[in-house]
mmCIF file of C-alpha atoms in Angstrom:
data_model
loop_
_atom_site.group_PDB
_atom_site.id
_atom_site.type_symbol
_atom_site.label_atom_id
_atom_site.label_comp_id
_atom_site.label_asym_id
_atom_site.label_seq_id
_atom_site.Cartn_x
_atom_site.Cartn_y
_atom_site.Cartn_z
ATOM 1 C CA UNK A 255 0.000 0.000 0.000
ATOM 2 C CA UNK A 256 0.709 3.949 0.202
ATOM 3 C CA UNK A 257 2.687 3.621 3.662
ATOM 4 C CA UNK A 258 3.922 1.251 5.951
ATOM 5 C CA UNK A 259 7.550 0.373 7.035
ATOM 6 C CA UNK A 260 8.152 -0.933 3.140
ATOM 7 C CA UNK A 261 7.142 2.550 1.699
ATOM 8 C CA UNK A 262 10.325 3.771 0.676
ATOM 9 C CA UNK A 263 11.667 0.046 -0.483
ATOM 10 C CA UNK A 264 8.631 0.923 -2.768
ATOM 11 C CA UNK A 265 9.413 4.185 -3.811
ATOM 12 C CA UNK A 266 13.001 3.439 -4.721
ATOM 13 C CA UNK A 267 11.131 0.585 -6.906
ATOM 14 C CA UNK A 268 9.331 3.059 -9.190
ATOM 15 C CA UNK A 269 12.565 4.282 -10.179
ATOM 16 C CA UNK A 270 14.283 1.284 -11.260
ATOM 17 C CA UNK A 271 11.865 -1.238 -11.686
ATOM 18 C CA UNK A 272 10.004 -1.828 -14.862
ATOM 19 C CA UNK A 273 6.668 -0.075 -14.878
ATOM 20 C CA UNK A 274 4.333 -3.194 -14.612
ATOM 21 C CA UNK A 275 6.121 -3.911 -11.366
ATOM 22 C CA UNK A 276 5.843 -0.634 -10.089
ATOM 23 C CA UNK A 277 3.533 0.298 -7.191
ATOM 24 C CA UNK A 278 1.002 2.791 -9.278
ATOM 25 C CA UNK A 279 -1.941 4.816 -8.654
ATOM 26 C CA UNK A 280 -5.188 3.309 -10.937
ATOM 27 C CA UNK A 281 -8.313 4.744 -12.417
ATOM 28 C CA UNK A 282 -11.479 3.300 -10.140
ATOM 29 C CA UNK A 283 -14.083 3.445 -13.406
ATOM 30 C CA UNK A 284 -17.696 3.689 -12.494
ATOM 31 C CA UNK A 285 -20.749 4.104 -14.395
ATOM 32 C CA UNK A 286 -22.008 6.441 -11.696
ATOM 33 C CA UNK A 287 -18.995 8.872 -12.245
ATOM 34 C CA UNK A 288 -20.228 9.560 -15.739
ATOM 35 C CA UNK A 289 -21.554 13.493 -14.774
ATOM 36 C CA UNK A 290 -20.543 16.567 -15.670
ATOM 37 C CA UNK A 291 -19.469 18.011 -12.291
ATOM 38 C CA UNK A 292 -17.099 17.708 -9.459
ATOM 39 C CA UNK A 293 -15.992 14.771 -7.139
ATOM 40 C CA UNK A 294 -14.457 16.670 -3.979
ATOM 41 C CA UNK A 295 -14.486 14.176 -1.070
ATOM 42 C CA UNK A 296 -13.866 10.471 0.185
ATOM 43 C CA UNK A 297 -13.906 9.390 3.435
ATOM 44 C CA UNK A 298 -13.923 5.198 4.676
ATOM 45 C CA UNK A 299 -15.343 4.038 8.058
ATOM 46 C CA UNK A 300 -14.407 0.718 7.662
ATOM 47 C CA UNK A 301 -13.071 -1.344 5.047
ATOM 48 C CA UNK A 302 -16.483 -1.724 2.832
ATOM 49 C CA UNK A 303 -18.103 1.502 4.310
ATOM 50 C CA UNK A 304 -17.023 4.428 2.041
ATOM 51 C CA UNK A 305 -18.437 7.002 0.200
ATOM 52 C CA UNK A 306 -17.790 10.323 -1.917
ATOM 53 C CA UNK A 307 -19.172 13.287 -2.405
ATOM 54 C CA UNK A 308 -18.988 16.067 -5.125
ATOM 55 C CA UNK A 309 -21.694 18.217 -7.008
ATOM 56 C CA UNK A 310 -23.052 18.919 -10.625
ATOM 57 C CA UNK A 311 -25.553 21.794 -11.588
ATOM 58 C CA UNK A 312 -24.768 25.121 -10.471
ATOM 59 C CA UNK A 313 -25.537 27.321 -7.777
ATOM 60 C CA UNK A 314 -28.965 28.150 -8.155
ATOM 61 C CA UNK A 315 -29.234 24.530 -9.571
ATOM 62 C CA UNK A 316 -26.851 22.359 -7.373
ATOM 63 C CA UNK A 317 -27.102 18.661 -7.704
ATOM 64 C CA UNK A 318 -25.424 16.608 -4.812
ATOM 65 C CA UNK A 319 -23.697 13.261 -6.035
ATOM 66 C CA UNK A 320 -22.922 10.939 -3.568
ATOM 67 C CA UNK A 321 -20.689 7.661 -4.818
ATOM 68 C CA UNK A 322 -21.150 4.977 -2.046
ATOM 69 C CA UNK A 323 -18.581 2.097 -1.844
ATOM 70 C CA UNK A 324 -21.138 -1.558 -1.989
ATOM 71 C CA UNK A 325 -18.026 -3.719 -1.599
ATOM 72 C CA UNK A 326 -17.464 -4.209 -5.275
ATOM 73 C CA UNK A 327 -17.923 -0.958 -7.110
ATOM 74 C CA UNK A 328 -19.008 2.395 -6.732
ATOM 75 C CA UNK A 329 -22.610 3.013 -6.890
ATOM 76 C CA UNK A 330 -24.814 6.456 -6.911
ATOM 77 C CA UNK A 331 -26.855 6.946 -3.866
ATOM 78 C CA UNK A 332 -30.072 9.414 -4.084
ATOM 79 C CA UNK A 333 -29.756 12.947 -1.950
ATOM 80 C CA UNK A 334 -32.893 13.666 -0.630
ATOM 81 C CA UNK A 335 -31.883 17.683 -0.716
ATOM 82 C CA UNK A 336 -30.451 19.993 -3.569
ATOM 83 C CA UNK A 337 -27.309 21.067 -2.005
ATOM 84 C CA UNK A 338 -23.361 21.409 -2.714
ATOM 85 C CA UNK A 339 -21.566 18.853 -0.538
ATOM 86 C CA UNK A 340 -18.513 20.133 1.150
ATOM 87 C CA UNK A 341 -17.559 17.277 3.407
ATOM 88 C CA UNK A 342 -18.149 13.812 4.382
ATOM 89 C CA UNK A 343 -17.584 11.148 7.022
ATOM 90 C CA UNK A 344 -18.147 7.809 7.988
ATOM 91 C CA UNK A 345 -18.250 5.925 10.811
ATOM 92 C CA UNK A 346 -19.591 2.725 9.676
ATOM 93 C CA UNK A 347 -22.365 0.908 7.496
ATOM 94 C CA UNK A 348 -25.108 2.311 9.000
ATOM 95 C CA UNK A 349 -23.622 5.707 9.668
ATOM 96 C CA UNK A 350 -22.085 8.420 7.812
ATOM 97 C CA UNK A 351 -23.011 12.240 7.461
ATOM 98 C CA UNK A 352 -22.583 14.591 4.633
ATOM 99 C CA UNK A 353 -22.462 18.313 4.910
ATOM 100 C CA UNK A 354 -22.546 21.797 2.479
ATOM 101 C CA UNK A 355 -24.911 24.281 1.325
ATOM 102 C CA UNK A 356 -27.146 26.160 -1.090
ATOM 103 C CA UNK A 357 -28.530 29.323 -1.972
ATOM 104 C CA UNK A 358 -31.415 28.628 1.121
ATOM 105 C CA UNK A 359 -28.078 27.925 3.718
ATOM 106 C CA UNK A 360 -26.518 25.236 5.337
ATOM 107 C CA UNK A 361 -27.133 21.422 4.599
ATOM 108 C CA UNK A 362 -26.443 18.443 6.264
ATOM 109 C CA UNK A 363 -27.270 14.678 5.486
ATOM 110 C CA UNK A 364 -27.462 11.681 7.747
ATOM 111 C CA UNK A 365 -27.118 7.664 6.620
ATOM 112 C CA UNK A 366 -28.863 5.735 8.518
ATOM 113 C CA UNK A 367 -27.936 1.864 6.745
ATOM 114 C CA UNK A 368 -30.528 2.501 4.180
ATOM 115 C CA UNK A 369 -30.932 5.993 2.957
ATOM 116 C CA UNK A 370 -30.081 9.572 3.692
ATOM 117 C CA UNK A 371 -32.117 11.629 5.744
ATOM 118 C CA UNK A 372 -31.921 15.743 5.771
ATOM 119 C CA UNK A 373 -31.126 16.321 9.257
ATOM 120 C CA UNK A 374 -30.432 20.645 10.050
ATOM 121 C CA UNK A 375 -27.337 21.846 10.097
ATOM 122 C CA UNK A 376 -27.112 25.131 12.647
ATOM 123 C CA UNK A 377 -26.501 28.348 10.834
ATOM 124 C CA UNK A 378 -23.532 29.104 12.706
ATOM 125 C CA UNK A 379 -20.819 29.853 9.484
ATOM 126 C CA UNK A 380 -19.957 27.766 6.043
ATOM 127 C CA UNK A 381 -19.643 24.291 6.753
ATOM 128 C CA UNK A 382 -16.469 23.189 5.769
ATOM 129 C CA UNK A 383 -15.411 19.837 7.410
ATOM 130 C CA UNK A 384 -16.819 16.750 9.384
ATOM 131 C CA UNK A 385 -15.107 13.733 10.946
ATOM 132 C CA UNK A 386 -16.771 10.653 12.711
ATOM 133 C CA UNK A 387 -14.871 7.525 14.271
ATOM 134 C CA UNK A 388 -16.148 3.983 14.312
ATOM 135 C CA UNK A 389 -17.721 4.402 17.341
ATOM 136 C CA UNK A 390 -20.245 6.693 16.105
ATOM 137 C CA UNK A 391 -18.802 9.320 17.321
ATOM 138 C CA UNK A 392 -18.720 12.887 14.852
ATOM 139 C CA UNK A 393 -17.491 16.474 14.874
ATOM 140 C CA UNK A 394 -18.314 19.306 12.216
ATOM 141 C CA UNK A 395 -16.639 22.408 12.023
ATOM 142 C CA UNK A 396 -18.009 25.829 9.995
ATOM 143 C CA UNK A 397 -16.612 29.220 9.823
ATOM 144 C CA UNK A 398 -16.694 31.935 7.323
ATOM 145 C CA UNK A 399 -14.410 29.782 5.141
ATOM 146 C CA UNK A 400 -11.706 26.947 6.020
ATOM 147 C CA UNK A 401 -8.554 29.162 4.649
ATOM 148 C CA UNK A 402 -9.532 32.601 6.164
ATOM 149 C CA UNK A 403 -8.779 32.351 9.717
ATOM 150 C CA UNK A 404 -11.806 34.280 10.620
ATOM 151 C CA UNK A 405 -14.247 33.009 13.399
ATOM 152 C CA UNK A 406 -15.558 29.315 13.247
ATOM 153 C CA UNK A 407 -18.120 26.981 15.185
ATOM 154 C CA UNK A 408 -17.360 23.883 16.236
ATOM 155 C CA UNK A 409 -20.555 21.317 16.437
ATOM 156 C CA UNK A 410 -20.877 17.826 17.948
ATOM 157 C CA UNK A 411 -23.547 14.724 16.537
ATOM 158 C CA UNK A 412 -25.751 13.859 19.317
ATOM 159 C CA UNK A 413 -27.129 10.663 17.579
ATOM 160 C CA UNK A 414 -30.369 13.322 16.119
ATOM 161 C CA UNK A 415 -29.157 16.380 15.719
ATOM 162 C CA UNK A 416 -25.731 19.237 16.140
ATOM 163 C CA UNK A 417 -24.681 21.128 18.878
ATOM 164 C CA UNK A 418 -22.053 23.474 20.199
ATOM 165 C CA UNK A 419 -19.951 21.058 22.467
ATOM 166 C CA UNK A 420 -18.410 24.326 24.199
ATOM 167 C CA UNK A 421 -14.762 23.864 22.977
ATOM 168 C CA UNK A 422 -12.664 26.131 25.851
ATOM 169 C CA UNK A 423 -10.446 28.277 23.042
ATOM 170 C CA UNK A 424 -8.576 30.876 23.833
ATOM 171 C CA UNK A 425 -9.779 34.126 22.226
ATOM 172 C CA UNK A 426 -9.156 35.254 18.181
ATOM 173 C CA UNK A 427 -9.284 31.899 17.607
ATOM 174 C CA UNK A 428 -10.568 29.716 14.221
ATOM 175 C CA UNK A 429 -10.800 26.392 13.675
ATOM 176 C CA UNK A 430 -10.337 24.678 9.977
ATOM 177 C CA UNK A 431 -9.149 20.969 10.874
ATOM 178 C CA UNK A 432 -10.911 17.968 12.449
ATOM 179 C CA UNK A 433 -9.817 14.258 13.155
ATOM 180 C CA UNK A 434 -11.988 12.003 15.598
ATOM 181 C CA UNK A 435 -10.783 8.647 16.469
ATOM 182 C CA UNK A 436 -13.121 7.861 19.632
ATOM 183 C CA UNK A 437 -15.708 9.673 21.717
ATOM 184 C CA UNK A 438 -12.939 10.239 24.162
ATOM 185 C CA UNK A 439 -10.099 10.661 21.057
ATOM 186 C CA UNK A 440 -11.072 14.292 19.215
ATOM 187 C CA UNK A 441 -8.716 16.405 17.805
ATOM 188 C CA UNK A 442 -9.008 19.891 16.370
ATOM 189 C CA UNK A 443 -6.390 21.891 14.706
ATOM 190 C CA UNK A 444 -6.521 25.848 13.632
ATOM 191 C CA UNK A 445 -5.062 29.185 14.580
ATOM 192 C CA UNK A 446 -5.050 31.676 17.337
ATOM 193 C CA UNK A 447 -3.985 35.529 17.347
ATOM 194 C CA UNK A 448 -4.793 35.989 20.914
ATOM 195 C CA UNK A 449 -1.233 37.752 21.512
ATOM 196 C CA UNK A 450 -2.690 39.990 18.985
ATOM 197 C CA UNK A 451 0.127 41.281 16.221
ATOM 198 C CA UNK A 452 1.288 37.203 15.349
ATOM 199 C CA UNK A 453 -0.757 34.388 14.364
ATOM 200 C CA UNK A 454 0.161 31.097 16.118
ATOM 201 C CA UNK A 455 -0.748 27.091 15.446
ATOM 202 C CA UNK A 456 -3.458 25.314 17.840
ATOM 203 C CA UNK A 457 -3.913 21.648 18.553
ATOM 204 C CA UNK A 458 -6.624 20.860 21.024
ATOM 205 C CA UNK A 459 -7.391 17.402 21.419
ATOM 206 C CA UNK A 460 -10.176 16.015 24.207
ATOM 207 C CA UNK A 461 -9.991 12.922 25.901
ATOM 208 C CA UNK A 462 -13.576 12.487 26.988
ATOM 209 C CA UNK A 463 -13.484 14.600 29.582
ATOM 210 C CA UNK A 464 -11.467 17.467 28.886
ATOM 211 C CA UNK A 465 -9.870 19.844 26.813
ATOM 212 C CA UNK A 466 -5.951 20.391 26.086
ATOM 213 C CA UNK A 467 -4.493 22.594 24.686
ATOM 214 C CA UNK A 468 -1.630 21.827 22.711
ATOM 215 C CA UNK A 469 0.748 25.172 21.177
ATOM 216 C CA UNK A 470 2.142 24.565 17.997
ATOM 217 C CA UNK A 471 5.781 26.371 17.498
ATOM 218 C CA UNK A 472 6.755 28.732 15.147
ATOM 219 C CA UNK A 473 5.091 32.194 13.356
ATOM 220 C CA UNK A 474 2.005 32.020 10.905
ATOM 221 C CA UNK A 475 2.491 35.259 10.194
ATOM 222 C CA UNK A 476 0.112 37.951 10.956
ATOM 223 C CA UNK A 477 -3.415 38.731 10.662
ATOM 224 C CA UNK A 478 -5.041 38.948 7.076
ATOM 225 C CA UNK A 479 -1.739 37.825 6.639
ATOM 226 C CA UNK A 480 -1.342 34.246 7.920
ATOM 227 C CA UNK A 481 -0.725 30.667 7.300
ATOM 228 C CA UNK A 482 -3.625 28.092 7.974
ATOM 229 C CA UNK A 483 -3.385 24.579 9.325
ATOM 230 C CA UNK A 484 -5.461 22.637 6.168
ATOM 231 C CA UNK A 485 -5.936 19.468 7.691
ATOM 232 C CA UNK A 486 -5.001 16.835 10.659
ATOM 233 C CA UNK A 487 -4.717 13.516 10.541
ATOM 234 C CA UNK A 488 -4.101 11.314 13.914
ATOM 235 C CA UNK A 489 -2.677 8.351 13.110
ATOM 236 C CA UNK A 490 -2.037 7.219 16.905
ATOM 237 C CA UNK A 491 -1.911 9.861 19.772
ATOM 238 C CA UNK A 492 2.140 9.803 19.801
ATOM 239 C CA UNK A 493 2.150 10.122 15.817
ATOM 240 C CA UNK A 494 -0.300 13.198 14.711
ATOM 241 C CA UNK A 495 0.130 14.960 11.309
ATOM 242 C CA UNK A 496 -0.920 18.850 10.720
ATOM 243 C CA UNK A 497 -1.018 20.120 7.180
ATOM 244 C CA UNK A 498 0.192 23.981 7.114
ATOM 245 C CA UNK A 499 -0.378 25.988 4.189
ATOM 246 C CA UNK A 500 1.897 29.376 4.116
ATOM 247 C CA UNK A 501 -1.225 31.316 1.752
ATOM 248 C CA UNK A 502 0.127 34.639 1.936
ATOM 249 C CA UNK A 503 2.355 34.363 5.302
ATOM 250 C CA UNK A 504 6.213 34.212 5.129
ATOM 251 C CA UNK A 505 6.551 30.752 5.845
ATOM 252 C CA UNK A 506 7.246 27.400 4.341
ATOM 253 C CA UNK A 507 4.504 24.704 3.200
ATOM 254 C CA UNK A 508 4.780 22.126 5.395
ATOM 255 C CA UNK A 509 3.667 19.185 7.428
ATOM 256 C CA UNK A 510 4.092 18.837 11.241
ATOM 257 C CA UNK A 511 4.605 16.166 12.882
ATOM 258 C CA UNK A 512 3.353 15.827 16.830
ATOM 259 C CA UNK A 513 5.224 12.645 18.584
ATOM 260 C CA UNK A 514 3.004 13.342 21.567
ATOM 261 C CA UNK A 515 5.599 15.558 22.915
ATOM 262 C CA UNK A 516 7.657 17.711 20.750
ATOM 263 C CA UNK A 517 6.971 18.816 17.017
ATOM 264 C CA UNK A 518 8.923 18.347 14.013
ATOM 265 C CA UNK A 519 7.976 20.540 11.082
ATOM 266 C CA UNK A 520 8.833 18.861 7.305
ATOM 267 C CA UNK A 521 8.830 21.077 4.590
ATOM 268 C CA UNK A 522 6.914 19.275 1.767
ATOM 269 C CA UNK A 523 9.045 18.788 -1.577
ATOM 270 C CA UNK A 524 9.169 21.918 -4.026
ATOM 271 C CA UNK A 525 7.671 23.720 -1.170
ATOM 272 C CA UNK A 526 4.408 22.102 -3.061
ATOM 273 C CA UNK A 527 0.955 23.356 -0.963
ATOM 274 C CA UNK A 528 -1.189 20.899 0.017
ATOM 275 C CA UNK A 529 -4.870 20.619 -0.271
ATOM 276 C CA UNK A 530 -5.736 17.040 0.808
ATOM 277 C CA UNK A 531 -3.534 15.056 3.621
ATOM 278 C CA UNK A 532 -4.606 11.218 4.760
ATOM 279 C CA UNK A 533 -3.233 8.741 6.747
ATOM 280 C CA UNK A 534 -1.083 6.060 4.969
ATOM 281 C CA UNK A 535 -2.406 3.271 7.253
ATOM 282 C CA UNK A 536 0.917 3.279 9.063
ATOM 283 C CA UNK A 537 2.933 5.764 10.180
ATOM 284 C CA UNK A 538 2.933 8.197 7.137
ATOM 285 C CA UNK A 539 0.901 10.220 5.429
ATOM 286 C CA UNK A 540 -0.037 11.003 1.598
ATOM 287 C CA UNK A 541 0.006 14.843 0.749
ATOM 288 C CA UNK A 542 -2.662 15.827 -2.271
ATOM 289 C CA UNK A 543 -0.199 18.962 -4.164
ATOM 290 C CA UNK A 544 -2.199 21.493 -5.879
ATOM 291 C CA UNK A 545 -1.692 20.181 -9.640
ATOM 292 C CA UNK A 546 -1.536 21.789 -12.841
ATOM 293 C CA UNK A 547 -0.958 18.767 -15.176
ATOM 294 C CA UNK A 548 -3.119 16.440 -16.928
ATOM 295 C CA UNK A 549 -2.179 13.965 -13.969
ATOM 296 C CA UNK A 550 -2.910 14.112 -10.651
ATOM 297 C CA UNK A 551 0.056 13.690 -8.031
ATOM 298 C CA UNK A 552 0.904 12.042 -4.355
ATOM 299 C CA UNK A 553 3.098 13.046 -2.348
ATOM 300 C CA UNK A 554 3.820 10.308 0.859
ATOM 301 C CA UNK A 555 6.187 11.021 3.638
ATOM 302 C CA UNK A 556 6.576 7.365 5.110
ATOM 303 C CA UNK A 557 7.488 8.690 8.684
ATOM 304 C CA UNK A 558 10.734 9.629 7.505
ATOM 305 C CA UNK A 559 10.914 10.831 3.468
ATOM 306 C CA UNK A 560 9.081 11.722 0.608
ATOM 307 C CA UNK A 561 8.135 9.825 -2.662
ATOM 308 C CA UNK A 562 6.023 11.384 -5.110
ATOM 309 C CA UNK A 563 3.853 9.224 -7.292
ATOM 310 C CA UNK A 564 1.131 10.286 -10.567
ATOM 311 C CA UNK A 565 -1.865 9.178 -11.242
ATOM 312 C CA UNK A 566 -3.184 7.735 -14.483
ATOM 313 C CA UNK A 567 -3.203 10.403 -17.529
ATOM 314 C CA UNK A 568 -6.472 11.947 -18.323
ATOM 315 C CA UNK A 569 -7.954 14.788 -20.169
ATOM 316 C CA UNK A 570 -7.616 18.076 -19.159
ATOM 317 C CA UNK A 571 -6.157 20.050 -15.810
ATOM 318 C CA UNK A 572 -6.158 17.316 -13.230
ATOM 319 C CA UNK A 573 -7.090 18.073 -9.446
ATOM 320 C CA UNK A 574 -6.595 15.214 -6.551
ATOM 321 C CA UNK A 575 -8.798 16.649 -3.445
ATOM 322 C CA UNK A 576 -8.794 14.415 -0.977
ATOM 323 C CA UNK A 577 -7.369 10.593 0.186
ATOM 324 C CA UNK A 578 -8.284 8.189 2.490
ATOM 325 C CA UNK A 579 -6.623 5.227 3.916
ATOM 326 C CA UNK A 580 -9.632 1.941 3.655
ATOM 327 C CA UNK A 581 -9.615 0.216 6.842
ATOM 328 C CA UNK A 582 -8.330 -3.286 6.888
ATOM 329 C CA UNK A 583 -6.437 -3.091 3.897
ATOM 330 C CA UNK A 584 -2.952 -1.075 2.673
ATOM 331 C CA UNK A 585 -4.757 0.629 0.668
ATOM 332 C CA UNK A 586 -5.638 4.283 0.056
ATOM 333 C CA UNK A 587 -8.696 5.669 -1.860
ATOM 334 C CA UNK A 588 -8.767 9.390 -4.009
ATOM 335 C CA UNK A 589 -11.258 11.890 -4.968
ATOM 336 C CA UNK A 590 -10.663 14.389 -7.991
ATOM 337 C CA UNK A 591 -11.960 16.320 -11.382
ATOM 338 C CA UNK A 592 -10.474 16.367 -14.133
ATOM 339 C CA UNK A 593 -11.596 19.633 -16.028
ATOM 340 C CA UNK A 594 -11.822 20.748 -19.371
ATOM 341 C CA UNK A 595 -12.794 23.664 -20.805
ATOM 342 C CA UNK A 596 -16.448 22.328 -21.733
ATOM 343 C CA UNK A 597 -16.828 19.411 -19.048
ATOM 344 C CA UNK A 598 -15.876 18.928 -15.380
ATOM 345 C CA UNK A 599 -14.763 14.554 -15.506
ATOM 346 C CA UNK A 600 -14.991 13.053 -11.725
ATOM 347 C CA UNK A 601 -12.367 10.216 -10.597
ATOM 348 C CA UNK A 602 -11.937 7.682 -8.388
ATOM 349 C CA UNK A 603 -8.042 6.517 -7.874
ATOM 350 C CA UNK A 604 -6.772 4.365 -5.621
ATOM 351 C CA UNK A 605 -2.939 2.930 -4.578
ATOM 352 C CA UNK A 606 -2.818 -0.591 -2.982
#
């Protein structure tokens, strides 16, 4: 798979060995991928429980598409709203959640093992991520956008409905990443300018029963003028992964790298910025570049270098947005759009 202890055995492999051998990236075909829109989002529960999400339409039109995972192929589940997914999660089977918006506000969707149910989202900010665990446990965050930095609302699943679980932040503070493992196993990741005249990092992770606050070292510049942390991804408590994004701040593109202790920051190769970041099902993670090509790219840091890989050639400009690892297998799952100047293609691609 992506990741793992053999990872960079593997990666030296793509250079030398001949291409059939070679650990690759595929194309995932699917009659229900056959729209004129975007695929944004992927997100596995467990190894047969996955699902995508993108749109179609436009925005006084929007049509949801939402690719569900049966075991053997990707299928197209039915949205019960007209809405622009931004996000998805699963926990299991039986229970995933979709989120985004339309013209009318906020959106969210509910799985329930047999169809999707409009359940309403608070109209607290743009919804812009969601996270569950297997447990059942899930976490949405909003805010005026996820790259800003400007104020955001944090909401908790109650098994029926969101609600404001009463994260204590310090002040000036927004949040744009979410990973949930467990009920007592959430982490958030954003940015706080409490000090005022310098943006800093912010990890705050809860362990059932309270809150901690975790610094993370180093400038993101200054407000209006600031890095953002994109994404986090937890792959144990002692091995968590932030994706920072300089935007407009004086600072490198990087990951960081918790150990539980003590960060390590790891600038990503060609100072590339990342849009998408997912666990490797090990200790690594796979970066998704912002792409200008006619093939997407993946970028894995095994827990100690980098490999970049391509996907499969396609027509048009060529946009990976998000990964995940599938549960109970080495492999990792893609989301993307390949666009051209009179059609938007959706993709599926996945590295085992």
């Amino acid at each position: 798979g992506v990741g793992g202890r053999g990872a960079q055995s593997r990666g030296e492999a793509v250079a030398v060995a001949a291409p059939a051998h070679a650990a690759a990236w595929t194309d995932v075909p699917s009659a229900a991928l056959k729209y004129d829109g975007t695929l944004d989002r992927v997100d596995f529960g467990a190894k047969n429980a996955g699902w995508a999400v993108g749109a179609a339409g436009n925005i006084f039109g929007p049509q949801a598409k939402i690719m569900r995972w049966n075991g053997s192929s990707w299928v197209a589940d039915t949205s019960p709203a007209s809405f622009t997914p931004t996000d998805v999660a699963v926990a299991d089977a039986n229970n995933a959640w979709i989120i985004g918006y339309s013209l009318f506000g906020t959106t969210s969707l509910h799985w329930n093992g047999t169809k999707w149910n409009q359940v309403p989202y608070p109209l607290v900010g743009f919804p812009t991520a969601v996270s569950a665990a297997p447990d059942g446990t899930a976490y949405s965050i909003a805010g005026i956008d996820a790259a800003s930095g400007g104020p955001s609302a944090i909401l908790r699943w109650t098994g029926s409905g969101w609600v404001d679980p009463q994260v204590p932040l310090p002040p000036s503070s927004s949040i744009t990443a979410v990973d949930v493992r467990s009920k007592n196993d959430v982490w958030l990741a954003g940015t706080t300018a409490s000090a005022g005249a310098s943006v800093t990092g912010l990890v705050m992770h809860f362990n059932g029963s309270t809150w901690k606050r975790i610094d993370v070292p180093g400038n993101m510049g200054v407000p209006g003028f600031q890095g953002t942390l994109h994404r986090i991804v937890v792959n144990s408590p002692t091995n968590v992964y932030v994706l920072r994004v300089r935007q407009n701040a004086q600072i490198s593109n990087a990951i960081l790298r918790y150990d539980g202790s003590s960060w390590q920051t790891i600038n990503t190769p060609l100072n590339a910025a990342g849009i998408g970041l997912s666990s490797d099902g090990a200790n690594g993670v796979v970066m998704l570049p912002i792409t200008t090509g006619n093939r997407s790219q993946y970028m894995h840091y095994n827990g100690s270098s980098w490999t970049t890989l391509n996907g499969p050639a396609r027509s048009g400009t060529v946009q990976a947005t998000d990964a995940d690892w599938r549960p109970g297998t080495t492999a990792v799952v893609s989301a993307g759009t390949a666009s051209e100047p009179s059609k938007k293609n959706p993709f599926i691609e996945y590295f085992s």
